[in-house]
Every structure is written in C-alpha cells, then in structure tokens.
Amino acid sequence: MVKLLVSDVAWVVFLTFTLTASEGFQLQGPSGPLVAQLGGSVLLPCAAESPLPLEELEVEWRRADSGALLHLFQEGEERPESQDHVYAGRAHFFTEEVARGNYSIMLHNVTMQDAGNYTCKVFTNVESSNIIVEVYLERLWVSGGGVVFAHAADEVVLNCSVDSHIPADKLEEVTWRRKDKTLVLLYQDGEVVSESSDPKYQGRVQFYSEDISKGDLSLRLKDIRTEDKGEYICTAHSGDLSANTTVVLKALGFSNVHISILVLCTITLLYTLGYTILAWLLLRKKENSPTACLIHFSRFLCPDILLGICFILWGFAEGSLGEASACATLNFVRVLLLMKTAPYLDQLPGIFHKLKTLGAPAVYTMVTIVVLSVHYRSKQNLLEALSTMDLYAT
C-alpha cells in the first residue's frame, strides 16, 4: 500500500514537471507598432527564444481581423499556394532563418489596406504560441477645412492642422494658396518665407501659431477685403507625401469705410440730380448770369471731388491703391479739363481765367505722376525699367 502511494506521488510529480516544461515556448515580436511606407516594404518580426524542430514546425501569418492567410510554413518549406490572393507574391519567409527560430516575414508593395493587426502563430506537435504585430502606414493627414464667415476689415483664422506619424517640424513645405494658385503664405525648410506671398497679401497674413512644430498650420488673415472671399487650400509636403484641406472664406457685410463710400456716392448722385435741375432752370431764364454759371460750375466740380474721395477710400479699404489713385486722379483731371473748356469761363472771377494757361500742364503733370507711380510701385518694375534704359544707352 505504501509502495502504491509512493508510486502515485511520483507519477503526479512527473506529470506536473512535464506539463510545466511544455506550457509553451515564447515568441518575440516588435516592441511597438510598425510604421510602413505606402508602396514600400515592411518586416513583420516573429522569433522563438530557441529553434524548434523543422519536421514538426508549422508557422502561420494571418490578418487578425479577417483571418486572411499571408503565408504558411509547413513541413520544412514555404507554401505559397496557400496564400490569400491579396498577399500572393508579396509576403515571404526568410527560409534559411526558419531553422534558427526566425519566423519573420517581409511584406512588399504595401497598400492602404495592409494597415492593421497580424498574428504570427507557431505550432509544434505538442504546443503552440502566438503574438500580434500591429502595422501603421506612414501617413500625412491634414485636417481643418470648412466654411468661415467674416466681415470686411475684420481678422479671421483659417484652420489647418497636421495629423501624422511624421513630426510637424520635419515638414519640408507648407503652402496656403487661393484656388487660382495665388500664393498666400509659404513655410519652407523651417522658415516662413513672407516675401514670396502675393503682394496683395503681404503684411496681412501670418501663421496663427508661431511654433509650427506643434502641428498647427492655421492662417491668420487681417484686414479682410471683399475680394478675399473664396477658397483657400492648405497643403503640407514631406518627401513623397502630401496632403491638403480647403477652407472657404465668405465675407459678410461692409466695414465703416465701405458704408462711408456708399453714403458719399449717394450724396453725389442726389447732388448731381438736384443741381442739374436747378442749373437748367436758371440758365433757361438768363443763360449768361454769373449765378447760373457758378451753379453750373459747381455741378461738375463737387461730384468729381466727392467721387475722387470715394476712390481713395476704396483704395484703402480694398488695398488696390494703384487703381484707386489712378481713378481719383482722372476725376480731378476732369475738373480741370471741364473748367478749361467751359464756354462761360469768362463770366467767373478772374482767378479762374488762369486755367486756360495752367490747365493743360497741370493735367499732364498729374497723369504722368500717377501713371509712373502705379507702374513702378514695385522695386522689380523700376529695376527692369532702369536696365532697359541702360541697354538703349549702350
């Protein structure tokens, strides 16, 4: 009886030792998620602490979600015929390394669908073990976009941010452009290149965040003009990767300057209509009276001055200073020309008679100054003109 009891205890100890020893071998995988490049190759690591006998070894690599078979190693060799058609010819074992306990595979021509979890499962006749390998695609995503509303002369922020495994400070280039390709703002090689912006945006745009490395690529646009409304595209570049988002700016209402311009234009219209009727009535009674001539004279003088002021205000409000100054000058020049050719000029005080001799030089001088200042408002145009003059001089 005692011998039987000792025998049973020995048998239990033996079974316990055997089961403990065969709890399963350990597989080693990557320490974290793997990052793969679209179109490139990625190594999916899987290895045993010690080699396992090839004659009883079976290695399966499968998608964790769908169970699709990437590759199979069985009976001492690869089984490419068993691969799912999605991975056929793209997944390979390192055959010579399998005998050393290396069960990793290389996945080539990575696609967007290859992102996800993979299971490496290793079997022997008596035991098995598995690990999960997670694969991310190296991506460059830009978020933001949407519709933004703003009033003229306001300041607005157009949102854009980068979401990527690539650090934002590694971005090679960030551009903000209008839909018509007009360059609004450029960030290149770690610096903001403000001078490359289109002239109508220079001094009015900047990145919302001074530290782009935090991933905030938003654009701050100041002194909004009605012409600023439209689509703005934020694009980020890193190597062969690029991504973009679109923000639509819709301007609403007018600023105080715009309202002032509207009021002046209305006053000009009413003034012109009222004085036209009054001048017609007076000239009808006594055509050459000094009073009638002064009224007729003020009828074209005041509206042109008011419209000239309107053009100047519009230039400040909309930034088209060259065009506004040219239009304002033409209005003032028109006053000089009309006074010079007025048939009733002799009826006015003597100071106006000098317009017959000074009118033409004044007109030519004003037009010349304005045209030259508009055309040569940029240093580049002036340099080109000077170089052309040098060519003719030689």
Coordinates of C-alpha atoms in Angstrom, one line a residue:
M1 CA 0.0 0.0 0.0
V2 CA 2.8 2.4 0.9
K3 CA 4.7 1.5 -2.3
L4 CA 1.5 2.2 -4.3
L5 CA 1.1 5.6 -2.7
V6 CA 4.8 6.5 -3.3
S7 CA 4.3 5.4 -6.9
D8 CA 1.3 7.6 -7.4
V9 CA 3.0 10.6 -5.9
A10 CA 6.0 10.1 -8.2
W11 CA 3.6 9.9 -11.2
V12 CA 1.9 13.2 -10.2
V13 CA 5.3 14.9 -9.8
F14 CA 6.4 13.6 -13.2
L15 CA 3.2 14.9 -14.9
T16 CA 3.4 18.2 -13.2
F17 CA 7.0 18.7 -14.3
T18 CA 6.1 17.6 -17.9
L19 CA 3.2 20.0 -18.1
T20 CA 5.2 22.8 -16.7
A21 CA 8.0 22.3 -19.1
S22 CA 5.6 22.2 -22.0
E23 CA 3.5 25.2 -21.1
G24 CA 4.6 26.7 -24.4
F25 CA 7.6 28.3 -26.0
Q26 CA 7.8 32.1 -26.0
L27 CA 7.7 34.1 -29.2
Q28 CA 9.3 37.5 -29.5
G29 CA 7.9 40.3 -31.6
P30 CA 8.4 44.1 -32.1
S31 CA 8.3 46.3 -29.0
G32 CA 5.6 48.5 -30.6
P33 CA 3.6 49.2 -33.7
L34 CA 5.4 49.1 -37.0
V35 CA 5.3 52.1 -39.4
A36 CA 5.3 51.2 -43.1
Q37 CA 5.5 53.5 -46.2
L38 CA 2.9 53.2 -48.9
G39 CA 4.4 51.2 -51.8
G40 CA 7.4 50.1 -49.7
S41 CA 8.3 47.0 -47.7
V42 CA 7.9 46.2 -44.0
L43 CA 9.4 43.5 -41.9
L44 CA 7.0 41.7 -39.6
P45 CA 9.2 40.2 -36.8
C46 CA 8.4 36.9 -35.1
A47 CA 11.1 34.7 -33.5
A48 CA 11.4 31.9 -30.9
E49 CA 13.8 32.0 -28.0
S50 CA 15.3 28.8 -29.2
P51 CA 14.9 26.9 -32.5
L52 CA 12.1 24.4 -32.9
P53 CA 12.4 21.1 -34.9
L54 CA 11.5 21.7 -38.5
E55 CA 9.9 18.3 -39.0
E56 CA 7.1 19.2 -36.6
L57 CA 7.0 23.0 -37.2
E58 CA 4.2 25.0 -38.7
V59 CA 4.1 28.8 -38.9
E60 CA 1.0 30.8 -39.9
W61 CA 0.8 34.5 -40.6
R62 CA -2.8 35.8 -40.7
R63 CA -4.7 39.0 -40.6
A64 CA -6.2 39.3 -37.1
D65 CA -9.5 40.8 -38.3
S66 CA -10.3 38.7 -41.4
G67 CA -8.2 35.7 -40.9
A68 CA -6.7 36.0 -44.4
L69 CA -3.6 34.0 -44.7
L70 CA -0.4 36.0 -45.5
H71 CA 1.8 33.0 -45.7
L72 CA 2.4 29.5 -44.4
F73 CA 5.5 27.5 -43.5
Q74 CA 4.8 23.8 -43.2
E75 CA 6.7 20.5 -43.4
G76 CA 10.0 22.3 -43.7
E77 CA 9.1 24.7 -46.6
E78 CA 7.0 27.6 -47.7
R79 CA 3.5 27.0 -49.0
P80 CA 2.9 29.9 -51.4
E81 CA -0.1 28.2 -53.0
S82 CA -2.0 28.6 -49.7
Q83 CA -1.6 32.4 -49.6
D84 CA -4.7 34.6 -49.8
H85 CA -4.7 36.2 -53.3
V86 CA -4.3 39.7 -51.7
Y87 CA -0.9 38.7 -50.4
A88 CA 0.2 36.3 -53.2
G89 CA 3.8 37.1 -54.2
R90 CA 4.1 39.9 -51.7
A91 CA 4.8 38.0 -48.4
H92 CA 7.9 35.9 -48.0
F93 CA 9.7 34.0 -45.2
F94 CA 13.4 34.1 -44.7
T95 CA 13.7 30.4 -45.4
E96 CA 17.2 29.9 -44.2
E97 CA 16.5 31.7 -41.0
V98 CA 13.5 29.5 -40.0
A99 CA 15.7 26.7 -38.8
R100 CA 17.3 29.2 -36.4
G101 CA 14.0 30.2 -34.9
N102 CA 13.3 33.3 -37.0
Y103 CA 9.8 33.2 -38.4
S104 CA 9.6 36.8 -39.6
I105 CA 8.1 37.6 -43.0
M106 CA 8.7 40.5 -45.3
L107 CA 5.6 42.2 -46.8
H108 CA 6.3 44.1 -50.1
N109 CA 4.4 46.7 -52.1
V110 CA 2.5 47.9 -49.0
T111 CA -1.1 49.2 -49.7
M112 CA -3.5 51.3 -47.7
Q113 CA -5.4 48.0 -46.9
D114 CA -2.3 46.5 -45.3
A115 CA -2.6 48.6 -42.2
G116 CA -3.9 46.6 -39.2
N117 CA -3.0 43.7 -36.9
Y118 CA -1.3 40.5 -37.9
T119 CA -1.0 37.2 -36.0
C120 CA 2.1 35.1 -36.0
K121 CA 1.1 31.6 -34.7
V122 CA 3.7 28.8 -34.4
F123 CA 2.7 25.1 -33.8
T124 CA 4.6 22.0 -32.9
N125 CA 3.1 18.5 -32.3
V126 CA 2.5 19.3 -28.6
E127 CA 2.4 23.0 -28.2
S128 CA 1.8 26.4 -29.8
S129 CA 2.3 30.1 -29.2
N130 CA 1.4 33.4 -31.0
I131 CA 2.0 37.1 -31.0
I132 CA 0.2 40.1 -32.6
V133 CA 2.0 42.6 -34.7
E134 CA 0.4 46.0 -35.4
V135 CA 1.2 47.9 -38.7
Y136 CA 0.6 51.6 -39.3
L137 CA 1.0 53.3 -42.6
E138 CA 3.3 56.3 -42.6
R139 CA 0.7 58.9 -43.4
L140 CA 0.4 62.7 -43.8
W141 CA -3.1 63.8 -42.9
V142 CA -4.2 67.4 -42.8
S143 CA -7.4 68.4 -41.1
G144 CA -9.4 71.6 -40.7
G145 CA -11.3 73.0 -43.7
G146 CA -14.9 74.1 -43.6
V147 CA -16.6 77.4 -44.1
V148 CA -15.6 80.6 -42.3
F149 CA -17.7 83.8 -42.2
A150 CA -16.1 87.2 -41.6
H151 CA -16.9 90.9 -42.1
A152 CA -14.8 93.3 -44.2
A153 CA -11.9 94.8 -42.3
D154 CA -12.1 92.0 -39.7
E155 CA -9.4 89.4 -38.8
V156 CA -10.1 85.7 -39.3
V157 CA -8.3 82.4 -38.7
L158 CA -8.4 79.7 -41.4
N159 CA -7.9 76.4 -39.6
C160 CA -5.5 73.7 -40.7
S161 CA -3.5 71.2 -38.7
V162 CA -1.4 68.2 -39.5
D163 CA -2.0 64.7 -38.1
S164 CA 0.8 62.4 -38.9
H165 CA 3.4 59.9 -37.7
I166 CA 5.8 62.4 -39.3
P167 CA 6.8 65.1 -36.7
A168 CA 5.5 68.5 -37.8
D169 CA 8.9 70.0 -37.5
K170 CA 10.1 67.6 -40.2
L171 CA 7.6 69.0 -42.8
E172 CA 9.6 70.3 -45.8
E173 CA 6.9 72.7 -47.0
V174 CA 3.5 74.2 -46.1
T175 CA 1.7 76.4 -48.5
W176 CA -1.5 78.4 -48.3
R177 CA -2.9 79.2 -51.8
R178 CA -6.1 80.5 -53.4
K179 CA -8.0 78.2 -55.7
D180 CA -6.5 80.2 -58.6
K181 CA -3.0 79.2 -57.4
T182 CA -2.2 82.7 -55.9
L183 CA 0.4 82.1 -53.2
V184 CA -0.9 83.5 -49.8
L185 CA 1.8 82.2 -47.5
L186 CA 4.8 79.8 -47.6
Y187 CA 6.7 77.8 -45.0
Q188 CA 9.8 76.1 -46.4
D189 CA 12.8 74.4 -44.9
G190 CA 11.9 75.5 -41.3
E191 CA 11.3 79.2 -42.1
V192 CA 8.3 81.4 -43.1
V193 CA 9.0 83.0 -46.5
S194 CA 6.8 86.1 -46.2
E195 CA 8.3 87.9 -49.2
S196 CA 7.1 85.1 -51.5
S197 CA 3.4 86.0 -50.8
D198 CA 1.4 87.7 -53.4
P199 CA 1.7 91.5 -53.0
K200 CA -2.0 91.9 -52.0
Y201 CA -1.4 89.6 -49.0
Q202 CA 2.0 90.8 -47.8
G203 CA 1.7 92.3 -44.4
R204 CA -1.8 90.8 -43.9
V205 CA -1.0 87.1 -43.4
Q206 CA 0.9 85.0 -40.9
F207 CA 0.7 81.6 -39.3
Y208 CA -1.6 81.5 -36.3
S209 CA 0.9 79.6 -34.3
E210 CA 4.5 80.8 -34.1
D211 CA 5.6 77.2 -33.4
I212 CA 4.6 75.1 -36.4
S213 CA 6.3 72.1 -34.9
K214 CA 3.2 71.7 -32.8
G215 CA 1.2 70.8 -35.9
D216 CA -0.9 74.0 -36.1
L217 CA -0.7 75.3 -39.7
S218 CA -3.7 77.7 -39.4
L219 CA -3.6 81.0 -41.3
R220 CA -4.3 84.4 -39.7
L221 CA -5.7 86.8 -42.3
K222 CA -6.0 90.5 -41.3
D223 CA -7.9 93.5 -42.7
I224 CA -10.3 91.3 -44.8
R225 CA -11.4 92.7 -48.1
T226 CA -14.4 91.7 -50.2
E227 CA -12.0 90.3 -52.8
D228 CA -10.6 87.9 -50.2
K229 CA -13.6 85.7 -50.2
G230 CA -13.2 82.3 -51.9
E231 CA -11.4 79.0 -51.4
Y232 CA -8.0 78.7 -49.6
I233 CA -6.0 75.5 -49.8
C234 CA -3.6 74.4 -47.1
T235 CA -1.1 71.9 -48.3
A236 CA 1.7 70.1 -46.4
H237 CA 4.6 68.2 -48.0
S238 CA 7.1 65.7 -46.6
G239 CA 9.1 63.7 -49.0
D240 CA 6.8 62.0 -51.5
L241 CA 3.8 62.5 -49.1
S242 CA 1.5 65.4 -49.4
A243 CA -2.0 66.3 -48.0
N244 CA -4.3 69.2 -48.1
T245 CA -7.6 70.7 -46.9
T246 CA -9.8 73.5 -48.2
V247 CA -11.2 76.4 -46.2
V248 CA -14.0 78.6 -47.8
L249 CA -14.0 82.2 -46.7
K250 CA -17.3 84.0 -47.0
A251 CA -17.2 87.8 -46.4
L252 CA -20.3 89.4 -44.9
G253 CA -21.4 93.0 -44.8
F254 CA -19.3 96.1 -45.1
S255 CA -16.9 98.0 -42.9
N256 CA -17.4 101.6 -41.8
V257 CA -15.2 102.7 -44.7
H258 CA -17.4 100.9 -47.2
I259 CA -20.5 102.4 -45.6
S260 CA -18.9 105.9 -45.9
I261 CA -18.2 105.3 -49.6
L262 CA -21.8 104.2 -50.2
V263 CA -23.1 107.4 -48.4
L264 CA -20.7 109.6 -50.4
C265 CA -21.8 108.0 -53.7
T266 CA -25.5 108.5 -52.7
I267 CA -24.8 112.2 -51.9
T268 CA -23.0 112.6 -55.2
L269 CA -26.0 111.2 -57.1
L270 CA -28.5 113.4 -55.3
Y271 CA -26.3 116.4 -55.6
T272 CA -25.8 116.0 -59.3
L273 CA -29.5 115.5 -60.0
G274 CA -30.6 118.4 -57.9
Y275 CA -28.1 120.9 -59.3
T276 CA -28.7 119.7 -62.9
I277 CA -32.4 120.7 -62.5
L278 CA -31.5 123.9 -60.7
A279 CA -28.9 124.9 -63.3
W280 CA -31.2 124.1 -66.2
L281 CA -34.0 126.3 -64.7
L282 CA -31.6 129.3 -64.1
L283 CA -29.9 129.1 -67.4
R284 CA -33.2 128.9 -69.1
K285 CA -34.2 132.3 -67.6
K286 CA -30.8 134.0 -68.1
E287 CA -28.2 131.9 -69.7
N288 CA -25.1 134.0 -69.0
S289 CA -25.8 135.2 -65.5
P290 CA -22.8 134.7 -63.0
T291 CA -25.1 132.9 -60.6
A292 CA -26.2 130.4 -63.2
C293 CA -22.6 129.8 -64.3
L294 CA -21.4 129.3 -60.7
I295 CA -24.2 126.8 -60.1
H296 CA -23.4 125.0 -63.4
F297 CA -19.7 125.1 -62.5
S298 CA -20.3 123.5 -59.0
R299 CA -22.5 120.8 -60.7
F300 CA -19.5 119.1 -62.2
L301 CA -16.9 120.3 -59.6
C302 CA -18.4 118.9 -56.4
P303 CA -19.4 115.4 -57.8
D304 CA -15.9 114.8 -59.2
I305 CA -14.3 115.7 -55.9
L306 CA -16.6 113.5 -54.0
L307 CA -16.1 110.6 -56.3
G308 CA -12.3 111.2 -56.1
I309 CA -12.6 110.9 -52.3
C310 CA -14.6 107.7 -52.8
F311 CA -11.9 106.1 -54.9
I312 CA -9.2 107.0 -52.4
L313 CA -11.3 105.4 -49.6
W314 CA -11.9 102.3 -51.7
G315 CA -8.2 102.0 -52.3
F316 CA -7.5 102.0 -48.5
A317 CA -10.4 99.6 -47.8
E318 CA -9.6 97.1 -50.6
G319 CA -5.9 97.5 -51.0
S320 CA -6.0 98.4 -54.7
L321 CA -4.2 101.7 -54.1
G322 CA -2.8 102.0 -57.6
E323 CA -6.1 101.6 -59.3
A324 CA -7.9 103.9 -56.8
S325 CA -5.3 106.6 -57.1
A326 CA -5.5 106.5 -60.9
C327 CA -9.3 106.7 -60.9
A328 CA -9.2 109.6 -58.3
T329 CA -6.7 111.5 -60.4
L330 CA -8.8 111.1 -63.6
N331 CA -11.8 112.6 -61.7
F332 CA -9.7 115.6 -60.6
V333 CA -8.2 116.0 -64.0
R334 CA -11.7 116.0 -65.5
V335 CA -12.5 119.1 -63.3
L336 CA -9.5 120.9 -64.8
L337 CA -10.4 120.0 -68.4
L338 CA -14.1 121.0 -68.0
M339 CA -13.1 124.3 -66.5
K340 CA -10.6 125.0 -69.2
T341 CA -13.2 124.3 -72.0
A342 CA -16.2 125.9 -70.3
P343 CA -17.9 128.5 -72.5
Y344 CA -18.9 130.5 -69.5
L345 CA -15.4 130.7 -68.0
D346 CA -15.2 134.5 -68.8
Q347 CA -18.3 135.0 -66.6
L348 CA -16.4 133.7 -63.5
P349 CA -13.9 135.6 -61.3
G350 CA -10.5 136.4 -62.8
I351 CA -8.7 133.7 -60.8
F352 CA -10.4 131.0 -62.9
H353 CA -9.1 132.6 -66.2
K354 CA -5.7 131.2 -65.4
L355 CA -7.0 127.7 -66.0
K356 CA -6.7 128.4 -69.7
T357 CA -3.0 128.6 -69.5
L358 CA -2.3 126.3 -66.5
G359 CA -4.9 123.6 -67.1
A360 CA -3.0 121.6 -69.7
P361 CA 0.4 121.5 -67.9
A362 CA -1.4 120.6 -64.7
V363 CA -3.3 117.7 -66.4
Y364 CA -0.2 116.3 -68.0
T365 CA 1.8 116.6 -64.8
M366 CA -0.8 114.8 -62.6
V367 CA -1.4 112.0 -65.1
T368 CA 2.3 111.4 -65.6
I369 CA 3.0 111.2 -61.8
V370 CA 0.1 108.9 -61.2
V371 CA 0.8 106.5 -64.1
L372 CA 4.5 106.3 -63.2
S373 CA 3.8 105.8 -59.5
V374 CA 1.3 103.0 -60.3
H375 CA 3.5 101.3 -62.8
Y376 CA 6.8 101.5 -60.8
R377 CA 5.2 100.9 -57.4
S378 CA 7.3 97.7 -57.1
K379 CA 11.0 97.7 -57.0
Q380 CA 11.2 95.0 -59.6
N381 CA 9.4 97.1 -62.2
L382 CA 11.7 100.0 -61.5
L383 CA 14.8 97.9 -61.8
E384 CA 13.6 96.4 -65.1
A385 CA 12.9 99.9 -66.5
L386 CA 16.4 101.1 -65.5
S387 CA 18.0 98.1 -67.0
T388 CA 16.1 98.7 -70.3
M389 CA 17.3 102.3 -70.3
D390 CA 20.9 101.2 -69.8
L391 CA 20.5 98.9 -72.8
Y392 CA 19.3 101.7 -75.0
A393 CA 22.1 104.0 -73.7
T394 CA 24.7 101.5 -74.8

